[in-house]
XYZ file of C-alpha atoms in Angstrom:
508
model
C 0.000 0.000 0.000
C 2.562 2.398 1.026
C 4.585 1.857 -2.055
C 1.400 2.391 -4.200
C 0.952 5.710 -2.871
C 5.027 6.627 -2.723
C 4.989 6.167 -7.011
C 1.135 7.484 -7.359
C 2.204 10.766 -5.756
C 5.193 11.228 -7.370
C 3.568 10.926 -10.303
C 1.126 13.232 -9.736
C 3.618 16.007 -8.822
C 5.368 15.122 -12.137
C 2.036 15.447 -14.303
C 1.765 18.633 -12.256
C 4.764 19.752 -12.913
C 4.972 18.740 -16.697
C 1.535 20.172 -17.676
C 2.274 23.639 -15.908
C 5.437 24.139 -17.786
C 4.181 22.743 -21.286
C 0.374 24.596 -20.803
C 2.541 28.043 -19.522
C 4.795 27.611 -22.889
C 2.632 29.664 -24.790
C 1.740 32.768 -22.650
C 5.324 33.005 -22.036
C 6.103 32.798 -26.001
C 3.358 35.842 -26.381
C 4.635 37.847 -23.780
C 8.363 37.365 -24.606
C 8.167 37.168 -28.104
C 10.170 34.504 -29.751
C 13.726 35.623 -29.610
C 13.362 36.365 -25.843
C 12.215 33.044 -25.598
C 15.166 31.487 -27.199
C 17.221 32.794 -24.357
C 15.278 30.375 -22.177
C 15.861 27.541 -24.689
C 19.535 28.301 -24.304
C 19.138 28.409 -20.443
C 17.756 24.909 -20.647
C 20.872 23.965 -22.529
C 23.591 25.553 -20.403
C 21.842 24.318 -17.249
C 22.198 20.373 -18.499
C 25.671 21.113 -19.721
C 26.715 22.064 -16.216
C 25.565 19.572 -14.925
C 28.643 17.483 -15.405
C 29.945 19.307 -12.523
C 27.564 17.001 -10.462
C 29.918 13.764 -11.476
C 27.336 11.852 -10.334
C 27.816 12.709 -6.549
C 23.922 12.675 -6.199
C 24.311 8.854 -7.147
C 26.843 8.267 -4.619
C 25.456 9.895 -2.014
C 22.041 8.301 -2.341
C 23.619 4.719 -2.615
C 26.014 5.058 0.357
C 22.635 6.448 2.846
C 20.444 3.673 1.826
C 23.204 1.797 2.916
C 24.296 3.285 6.128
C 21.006 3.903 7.973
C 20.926 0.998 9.370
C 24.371 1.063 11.541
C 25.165 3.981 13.748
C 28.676 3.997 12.680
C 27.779 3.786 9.533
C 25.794 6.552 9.113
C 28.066 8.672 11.279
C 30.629 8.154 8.371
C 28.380 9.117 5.746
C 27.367 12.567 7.616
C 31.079 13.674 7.519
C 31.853 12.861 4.082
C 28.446 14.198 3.119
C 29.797 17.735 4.824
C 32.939 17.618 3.095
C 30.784 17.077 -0.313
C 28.404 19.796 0.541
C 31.695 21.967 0.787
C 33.071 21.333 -2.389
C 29.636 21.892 -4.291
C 29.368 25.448 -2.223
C 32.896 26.187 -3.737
C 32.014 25.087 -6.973
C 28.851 27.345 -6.956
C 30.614 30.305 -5.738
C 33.173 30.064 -8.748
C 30.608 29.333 -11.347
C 28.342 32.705 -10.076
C 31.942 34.706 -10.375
C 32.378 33.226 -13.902
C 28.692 34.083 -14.800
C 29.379 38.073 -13.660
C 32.658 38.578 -15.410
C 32.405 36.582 -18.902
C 28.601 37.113 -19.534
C 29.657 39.747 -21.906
C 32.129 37.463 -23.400
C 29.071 34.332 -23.927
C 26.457 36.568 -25.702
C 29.172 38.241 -28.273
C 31.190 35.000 -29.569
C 28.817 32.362 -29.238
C 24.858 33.930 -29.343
C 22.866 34.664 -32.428
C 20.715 37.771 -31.277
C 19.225 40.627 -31.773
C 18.901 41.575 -28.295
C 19.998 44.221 -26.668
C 23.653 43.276 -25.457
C 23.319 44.175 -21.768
C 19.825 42.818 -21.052
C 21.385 39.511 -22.937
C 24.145 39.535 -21.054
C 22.664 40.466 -17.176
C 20.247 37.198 -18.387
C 23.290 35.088 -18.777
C 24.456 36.212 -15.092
C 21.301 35.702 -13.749
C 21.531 32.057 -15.534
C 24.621 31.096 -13.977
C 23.686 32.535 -10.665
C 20.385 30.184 -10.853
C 22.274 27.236 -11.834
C 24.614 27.770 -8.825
C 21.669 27.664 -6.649
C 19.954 24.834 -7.912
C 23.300 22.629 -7.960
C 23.922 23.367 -4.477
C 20.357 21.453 -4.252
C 21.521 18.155 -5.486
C 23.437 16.877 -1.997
C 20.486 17.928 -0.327
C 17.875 16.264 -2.426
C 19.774 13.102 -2.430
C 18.856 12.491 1.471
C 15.371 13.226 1.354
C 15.552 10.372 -1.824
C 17.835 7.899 -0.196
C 15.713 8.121 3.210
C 12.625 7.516 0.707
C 10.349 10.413 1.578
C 8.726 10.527 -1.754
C 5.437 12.474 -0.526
C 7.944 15.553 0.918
C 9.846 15.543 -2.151
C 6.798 15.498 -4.398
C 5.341 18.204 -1.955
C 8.468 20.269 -2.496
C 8.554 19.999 -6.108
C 4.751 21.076 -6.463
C 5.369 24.136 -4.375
C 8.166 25.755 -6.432
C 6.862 24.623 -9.729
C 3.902 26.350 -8.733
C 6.060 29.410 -7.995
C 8.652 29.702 -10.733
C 6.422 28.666 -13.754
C 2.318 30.408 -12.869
C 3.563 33.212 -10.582
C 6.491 33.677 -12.649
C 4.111 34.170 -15.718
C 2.388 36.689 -13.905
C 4.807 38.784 -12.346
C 6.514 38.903 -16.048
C 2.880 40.411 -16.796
C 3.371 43.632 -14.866
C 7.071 44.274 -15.457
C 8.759 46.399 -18.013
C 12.183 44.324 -19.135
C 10.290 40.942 -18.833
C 12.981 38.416 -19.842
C 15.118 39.976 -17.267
C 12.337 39.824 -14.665
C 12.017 36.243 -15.727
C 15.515 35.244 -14.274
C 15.336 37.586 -11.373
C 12.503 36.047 -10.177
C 13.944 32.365 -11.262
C 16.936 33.554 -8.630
C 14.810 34.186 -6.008
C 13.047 31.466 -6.167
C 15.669 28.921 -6.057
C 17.129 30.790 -3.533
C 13.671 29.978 -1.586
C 13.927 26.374 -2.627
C 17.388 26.118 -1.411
C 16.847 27.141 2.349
C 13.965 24.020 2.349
C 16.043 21.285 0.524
C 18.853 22.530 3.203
C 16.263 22.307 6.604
C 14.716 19.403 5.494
C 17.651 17.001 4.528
C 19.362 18.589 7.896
C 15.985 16.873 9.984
C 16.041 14.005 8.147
C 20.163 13.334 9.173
C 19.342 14.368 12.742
C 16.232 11.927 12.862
C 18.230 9.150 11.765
C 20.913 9.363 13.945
C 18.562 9.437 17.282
C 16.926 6.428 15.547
C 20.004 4.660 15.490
C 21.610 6.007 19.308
C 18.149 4.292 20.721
C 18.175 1.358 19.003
C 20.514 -1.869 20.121
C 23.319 -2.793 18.028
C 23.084 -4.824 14.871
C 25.260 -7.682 14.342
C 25.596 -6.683 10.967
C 29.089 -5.277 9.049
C 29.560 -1.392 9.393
C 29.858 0.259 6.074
C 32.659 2.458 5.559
C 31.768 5.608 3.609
C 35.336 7.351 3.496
C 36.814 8.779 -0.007
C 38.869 5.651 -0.405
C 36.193 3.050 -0.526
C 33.521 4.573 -2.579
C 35.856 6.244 -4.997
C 35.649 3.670 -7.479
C 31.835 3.672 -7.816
C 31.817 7.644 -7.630
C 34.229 7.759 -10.505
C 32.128 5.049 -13.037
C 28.709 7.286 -11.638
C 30.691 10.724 -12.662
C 32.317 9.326 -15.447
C 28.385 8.477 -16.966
C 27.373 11.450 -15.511
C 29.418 13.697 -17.399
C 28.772 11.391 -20.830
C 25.140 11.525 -20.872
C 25.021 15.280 -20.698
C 27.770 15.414 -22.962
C 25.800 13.169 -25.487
C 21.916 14.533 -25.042
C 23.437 18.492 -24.717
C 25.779 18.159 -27.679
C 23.503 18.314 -30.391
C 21.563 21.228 -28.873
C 24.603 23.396 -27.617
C 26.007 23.145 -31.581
C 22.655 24.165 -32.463
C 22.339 27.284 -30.504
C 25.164 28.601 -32.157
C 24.418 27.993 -35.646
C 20.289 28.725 -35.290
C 19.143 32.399 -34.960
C 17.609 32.407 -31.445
C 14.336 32.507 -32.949
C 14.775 30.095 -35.012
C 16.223 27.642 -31.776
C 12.634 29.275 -29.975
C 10.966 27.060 -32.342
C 13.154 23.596 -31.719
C 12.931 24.560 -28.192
C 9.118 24.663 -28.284
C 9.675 20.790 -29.490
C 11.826 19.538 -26.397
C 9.436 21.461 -24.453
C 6.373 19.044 -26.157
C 8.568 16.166 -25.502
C 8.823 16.822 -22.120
C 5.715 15.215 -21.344
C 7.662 11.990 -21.585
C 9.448 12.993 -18.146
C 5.951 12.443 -16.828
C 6.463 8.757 -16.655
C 10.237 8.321 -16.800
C 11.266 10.590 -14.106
C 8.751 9.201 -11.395
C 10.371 5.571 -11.767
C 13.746 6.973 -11.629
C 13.055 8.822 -8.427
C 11.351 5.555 -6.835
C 13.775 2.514 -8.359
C 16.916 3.737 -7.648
C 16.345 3.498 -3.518
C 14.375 0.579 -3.707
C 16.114 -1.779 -5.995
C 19.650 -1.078 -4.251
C 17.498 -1.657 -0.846
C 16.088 -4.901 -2.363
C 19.286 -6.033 -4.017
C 21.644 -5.417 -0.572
C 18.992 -7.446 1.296
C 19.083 -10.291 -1.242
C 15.337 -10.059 -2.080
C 15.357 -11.224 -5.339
C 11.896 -12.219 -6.177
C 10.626 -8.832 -4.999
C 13.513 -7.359 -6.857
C 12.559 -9.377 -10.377
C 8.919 -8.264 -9.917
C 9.336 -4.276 -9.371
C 11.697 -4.572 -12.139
C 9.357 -6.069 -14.710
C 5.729 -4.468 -13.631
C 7.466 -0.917 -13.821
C 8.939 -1.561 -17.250
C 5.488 -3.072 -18.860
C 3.873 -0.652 -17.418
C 5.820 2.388 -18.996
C 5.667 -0.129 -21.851
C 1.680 0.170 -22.312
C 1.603 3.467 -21.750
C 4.378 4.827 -24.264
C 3.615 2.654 -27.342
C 0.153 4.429 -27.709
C 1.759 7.356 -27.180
C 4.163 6.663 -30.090
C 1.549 6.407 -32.649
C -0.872 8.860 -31.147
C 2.633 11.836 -32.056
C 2.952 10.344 -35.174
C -0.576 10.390 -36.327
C -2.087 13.268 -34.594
C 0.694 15.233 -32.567
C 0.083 18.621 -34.878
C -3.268 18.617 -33.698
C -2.117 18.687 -30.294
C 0.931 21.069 -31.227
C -1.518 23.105 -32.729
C -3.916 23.237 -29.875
C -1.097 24.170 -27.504
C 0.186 26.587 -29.349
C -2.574 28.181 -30.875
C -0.703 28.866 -33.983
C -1.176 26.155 -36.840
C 1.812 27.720 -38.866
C 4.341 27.623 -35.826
C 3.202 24.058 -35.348
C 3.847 22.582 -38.830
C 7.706 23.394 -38.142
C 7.756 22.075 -34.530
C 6.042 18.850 -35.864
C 9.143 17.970 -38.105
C 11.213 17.717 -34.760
C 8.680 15.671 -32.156
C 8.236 12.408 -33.624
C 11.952 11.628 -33.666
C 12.208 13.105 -30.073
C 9.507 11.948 -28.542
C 10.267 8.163 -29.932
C 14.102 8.869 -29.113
C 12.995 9.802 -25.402
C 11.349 6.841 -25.033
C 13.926 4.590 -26.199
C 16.212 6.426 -23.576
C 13.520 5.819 -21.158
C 13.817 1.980 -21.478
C 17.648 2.226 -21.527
C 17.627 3.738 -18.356
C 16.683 0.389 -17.086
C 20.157 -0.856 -17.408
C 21.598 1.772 -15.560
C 18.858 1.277 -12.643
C 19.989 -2.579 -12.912
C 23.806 -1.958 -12.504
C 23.194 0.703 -10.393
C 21.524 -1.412 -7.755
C 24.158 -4.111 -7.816
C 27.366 -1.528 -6.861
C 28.889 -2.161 -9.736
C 28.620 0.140 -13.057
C 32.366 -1.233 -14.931
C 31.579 -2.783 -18.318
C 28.376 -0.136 -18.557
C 31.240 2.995 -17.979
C 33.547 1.141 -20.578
C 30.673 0.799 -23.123
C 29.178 3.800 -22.648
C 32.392 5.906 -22.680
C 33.421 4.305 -26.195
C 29.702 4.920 -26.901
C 29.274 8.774 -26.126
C 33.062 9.858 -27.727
C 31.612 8.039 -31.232
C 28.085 10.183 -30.522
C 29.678 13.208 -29.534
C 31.488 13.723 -32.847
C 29.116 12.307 -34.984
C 26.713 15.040 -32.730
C 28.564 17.826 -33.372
C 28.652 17.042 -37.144
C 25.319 16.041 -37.828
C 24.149 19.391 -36.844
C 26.779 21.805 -38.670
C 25.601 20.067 -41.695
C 22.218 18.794 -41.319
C 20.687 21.133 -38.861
C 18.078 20.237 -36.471
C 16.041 18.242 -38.890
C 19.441 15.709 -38.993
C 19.922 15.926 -35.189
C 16.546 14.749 -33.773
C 16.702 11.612 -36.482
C 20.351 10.837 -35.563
C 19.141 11.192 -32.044
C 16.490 8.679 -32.529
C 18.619 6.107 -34.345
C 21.533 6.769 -31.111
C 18.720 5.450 -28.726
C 17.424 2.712 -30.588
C 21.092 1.055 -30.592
C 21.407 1.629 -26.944
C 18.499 0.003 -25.851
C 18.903 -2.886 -28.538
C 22.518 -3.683 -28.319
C 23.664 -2.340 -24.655
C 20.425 -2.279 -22.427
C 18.726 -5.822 -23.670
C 22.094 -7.540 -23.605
C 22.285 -6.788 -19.470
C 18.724 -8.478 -19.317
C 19.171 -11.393 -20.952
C 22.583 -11.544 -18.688
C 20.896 -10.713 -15.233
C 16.795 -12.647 -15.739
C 15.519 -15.395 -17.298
C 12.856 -15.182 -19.594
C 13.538 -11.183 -20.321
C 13.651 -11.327 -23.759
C 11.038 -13.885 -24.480
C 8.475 -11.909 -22.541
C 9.485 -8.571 -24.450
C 9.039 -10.115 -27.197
C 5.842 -12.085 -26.984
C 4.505 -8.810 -25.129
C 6.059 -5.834 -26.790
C 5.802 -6.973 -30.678
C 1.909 -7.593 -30.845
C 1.452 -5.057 -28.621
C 3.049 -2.559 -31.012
C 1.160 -4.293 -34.046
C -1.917 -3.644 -32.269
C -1.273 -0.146 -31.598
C -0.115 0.829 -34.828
C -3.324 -1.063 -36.982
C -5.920 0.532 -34.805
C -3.970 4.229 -35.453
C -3.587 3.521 -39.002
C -6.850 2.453 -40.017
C -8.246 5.747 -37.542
C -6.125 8.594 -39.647
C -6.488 6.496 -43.023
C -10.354 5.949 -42.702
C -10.766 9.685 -41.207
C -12.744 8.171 -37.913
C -12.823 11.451 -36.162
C -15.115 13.389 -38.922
C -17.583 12.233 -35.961
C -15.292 13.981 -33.168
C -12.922 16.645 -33.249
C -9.711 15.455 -33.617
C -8.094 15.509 -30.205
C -11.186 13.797 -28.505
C -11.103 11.055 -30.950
C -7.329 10.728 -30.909
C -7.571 10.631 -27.140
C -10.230 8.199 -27.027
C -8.058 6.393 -29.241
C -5.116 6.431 -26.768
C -6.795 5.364 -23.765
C -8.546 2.586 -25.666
C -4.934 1.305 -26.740
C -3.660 1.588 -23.176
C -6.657 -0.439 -21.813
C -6.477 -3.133 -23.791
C -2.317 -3.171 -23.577
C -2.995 -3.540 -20.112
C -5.636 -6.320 -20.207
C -2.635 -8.176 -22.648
C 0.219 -7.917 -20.761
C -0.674 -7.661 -17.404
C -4.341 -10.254 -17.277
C -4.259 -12.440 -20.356
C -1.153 -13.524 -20.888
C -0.045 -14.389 -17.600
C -3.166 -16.548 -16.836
C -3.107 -17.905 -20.418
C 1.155 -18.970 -19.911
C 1.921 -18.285 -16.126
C 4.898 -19.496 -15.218
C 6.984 -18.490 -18.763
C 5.833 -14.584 -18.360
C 7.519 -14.322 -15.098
C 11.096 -13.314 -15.135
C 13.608 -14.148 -12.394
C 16.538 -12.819 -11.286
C 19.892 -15.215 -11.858
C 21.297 -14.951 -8.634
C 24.735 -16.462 -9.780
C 25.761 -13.349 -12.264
C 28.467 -11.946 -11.151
């Protein structure tokens, strides 16, 4: 019951928080205007490009408290080296707000396309560096409210200042007079705001746990060490994939904002911000697996393990192959809708299928990481994935001097297909049973299904009865209904015991 509600309310705050920021997109476009707009577009890039300086410390730190709250020592361990981390992130911000101030000039001139006036460009820039510094001095802090599980405080947290930066934002851009630049001022304060919570909250959590532990008797069981020398190893392969994911999903987009015109990047932006909806389901499971399977996997519970593994991942399953079809088919009615602007969303439409399908593919990729990450031990995926990202990088980089965006969101969907084929499926077959066939014999009619029931509802022109959108969502819901009766009612009583997969407990 408990872990029913922990995943339904953090997937309500992400809906929240995904249809306030995609529904906002517009007002924001008409009071900004589209070159303005671009600047937030760039934002969004910048911010995921520095995020390598994370290195995956967020990982580490939520692996190493699952693991220590249940020994005093333990835990004591972990709060040092968590202050010494929290140190080095408060130096790090400091430095990257100094950079911000002095070199914003510097940014706009040699590497923005605008027609902006210089100094509002360039105090936006500041302002974007300063909010970035802020939010990544959040990461330590959000890490211990995840590792200690407290999904509904998290959630809570996360509707709150969504609520604030993205509806009050919007209005208090309304009444000012430079409103881009208001925009980031108030995007400062904010995380400011959002900061001084993460920072009370994680410090309760730490002292709660450690007058849990100083009343409760000893456990027999084998302290775990949290000093620099023993988790070094694990931090590095967590950085090291850290730094190559944003590397190989910001590549593409940082290239871009150099050679687009900023309103020309509005427009792709206004297509990542579509896609976004996909974080809806992907982030949630994320947030929830990555404590519980390393919780699961440390206490040897490997039935319970094999069966939150496989529900999650059919359930994202039914849900995104409807979704698939229901961009490809009818996502410029919804574009349209959204935007209000038919014209503007004939030109976003050429970008969305390939990143929408791409983000889904990445989705179910991230399984592999969730699986490795559980187990401690991320070697051959940091090998693979480093020889990986240097070959995407490039290839990146060149796709979009010469193709443009229309050559970066297919290469981007081709990049993810090959992950999840070659890389993520080959760790399944190695780590269950029965993986593969059940994909197979679930995901392929499944998909068949989907796509006859879409095809034969645009090619017969069903929705002359309904406007588009209501049919197409009828549509949708009908697929993900009877997806759910197949791979979740009828096939397991129909088979049983072949559409269960289990764990190998002898992989090493």
């Amino acid at each position: 019951m408990k872990t029913k509600l922990n995943l339904s309310l953090i997937y309500f705050s992400r809906i929240y928080m995904a249809i306030i920021s995609i529904v906002l997109v517009p007002f924001l476009l008409r009071e900004l205007g589209h070159e303005a707009y671009g600047l937030i577009g760039f934002f969004v890039v910048l911010q995921a490009c520095l995020q390598v300086l994370d290195a995956g410390v967020g990982g580490v730190l939520t692996r190493q408290c699952v693991l220590t709250k249940h020994d005093a020592k333990s835990h004591h361990g972990f709060v040092q080296l968590f202050k010494k981390i929290i140190l080095v992130f408060f130096i790090i911000s400091v430095f990257i707000s100094f950079l911000g101030y002095n070199f914003s000039d510097s940014i706009v001139n040699l590497w923005l396309n605008t027609s902006l006036d210089v100094d509002i460009a360039s105090s936006c820039v500041a302002l974007m560096c300063l909010i970035f510094s802020l939010r990544y001095l959040q990461g330590p802090f959000r890490s211990i409210i995840l590792a200690n599980e407290k999904h509904i405080l998290l959630s809570t947290i996360d509707i709150i200042f969504t609520t604030i930066t993205n509806p009050i934002a919007l209005i208090f851009v309304y009444y000012s007079q430079e409103k881009i630049l208001s925009y980031f001022y108030f995007q400062a304060v904010s995380s400011s705001l959002r900061l001084i919570v993460l920072f009370l909250c994680s410090s309760f959590l730490i002292k709660q746990s450690k007058r849990r532990l100083l009343s409760e008797p000893e456990h027999s069981c084998n302290p775990v060490k949290s000093d620099f020398k023993q988790i070094v190893r694990f931090g590095m392969q967590l950085s090291s994939l850290s730094i190559l994911w944003v590397l190989v999903t910001q590549s593409d987009k940082l290239t871009l904002t150099s050679i687009m015109t900023l309103n020309d990047y509005a427009l792709y932006s206004l297509a990542i911000s579509a896609v976004s909806v996909v974080s809806i389901f992907g982030s949630p499971i994320n947030q929830y697996l990555q404590p519980r399977l390393t919780s699961l996997f440390s206490a040897s519970k490997f039935d319970e393990y094999s069966k939150i593994f496989e529900n999650t991942y059919y359930y994202l399953a039914i849900v995104f192959i409807p979704s698939c079809f229901l961009v490809i088919y009818f996502g410029v009615d919804f574009i349209s809708a959204w935007l209000g602007d038919s014209e503007t969303a004939n030109v976003v439409i050429r970008y969305v299928p390939w990143l929408f399908i791409g983000s889904v593919f990445t989705v179910f990729s991230n399984f592999c990481f969730l699986l490795l990450y559980s187990h401690g031990n991320l070697k051959w995926h940091t090998i693979f994935y480093s020889v990986f990202s240097i070959v995407i990088i490039i290839l990146n980089v060149l796709v979009a001097k010469h193709y443009g965006a229309d050559g970066s969101v297919r290469f981007y969907f081709s990049s993810s297909l090959f992950l999840l084929l070659f890389w993520s499926y080959l760790n399944f077959y190695k780590y269950f049973d029965n993986f593969i066939y059940v994909s197979v014999v679930k995901i392929l009619p499944s998909m068949l299904f989907t796509y006859i029931i879409f095809y034969l509802a645009d090619a017969f022109r069903f929705d002359v009865l309904l406007h588009d959108i209501l049919f197409s969502s009828f549509i949708f819901i009908f697929n993900v209904a009877t997806l759910y009766c197949w791979c979740f009612k009828l096939l397991p009583n129909i088979v049983n015991e072949k559409f269960l997969i289990k764990y190998k407990c002898d992989v090493k």
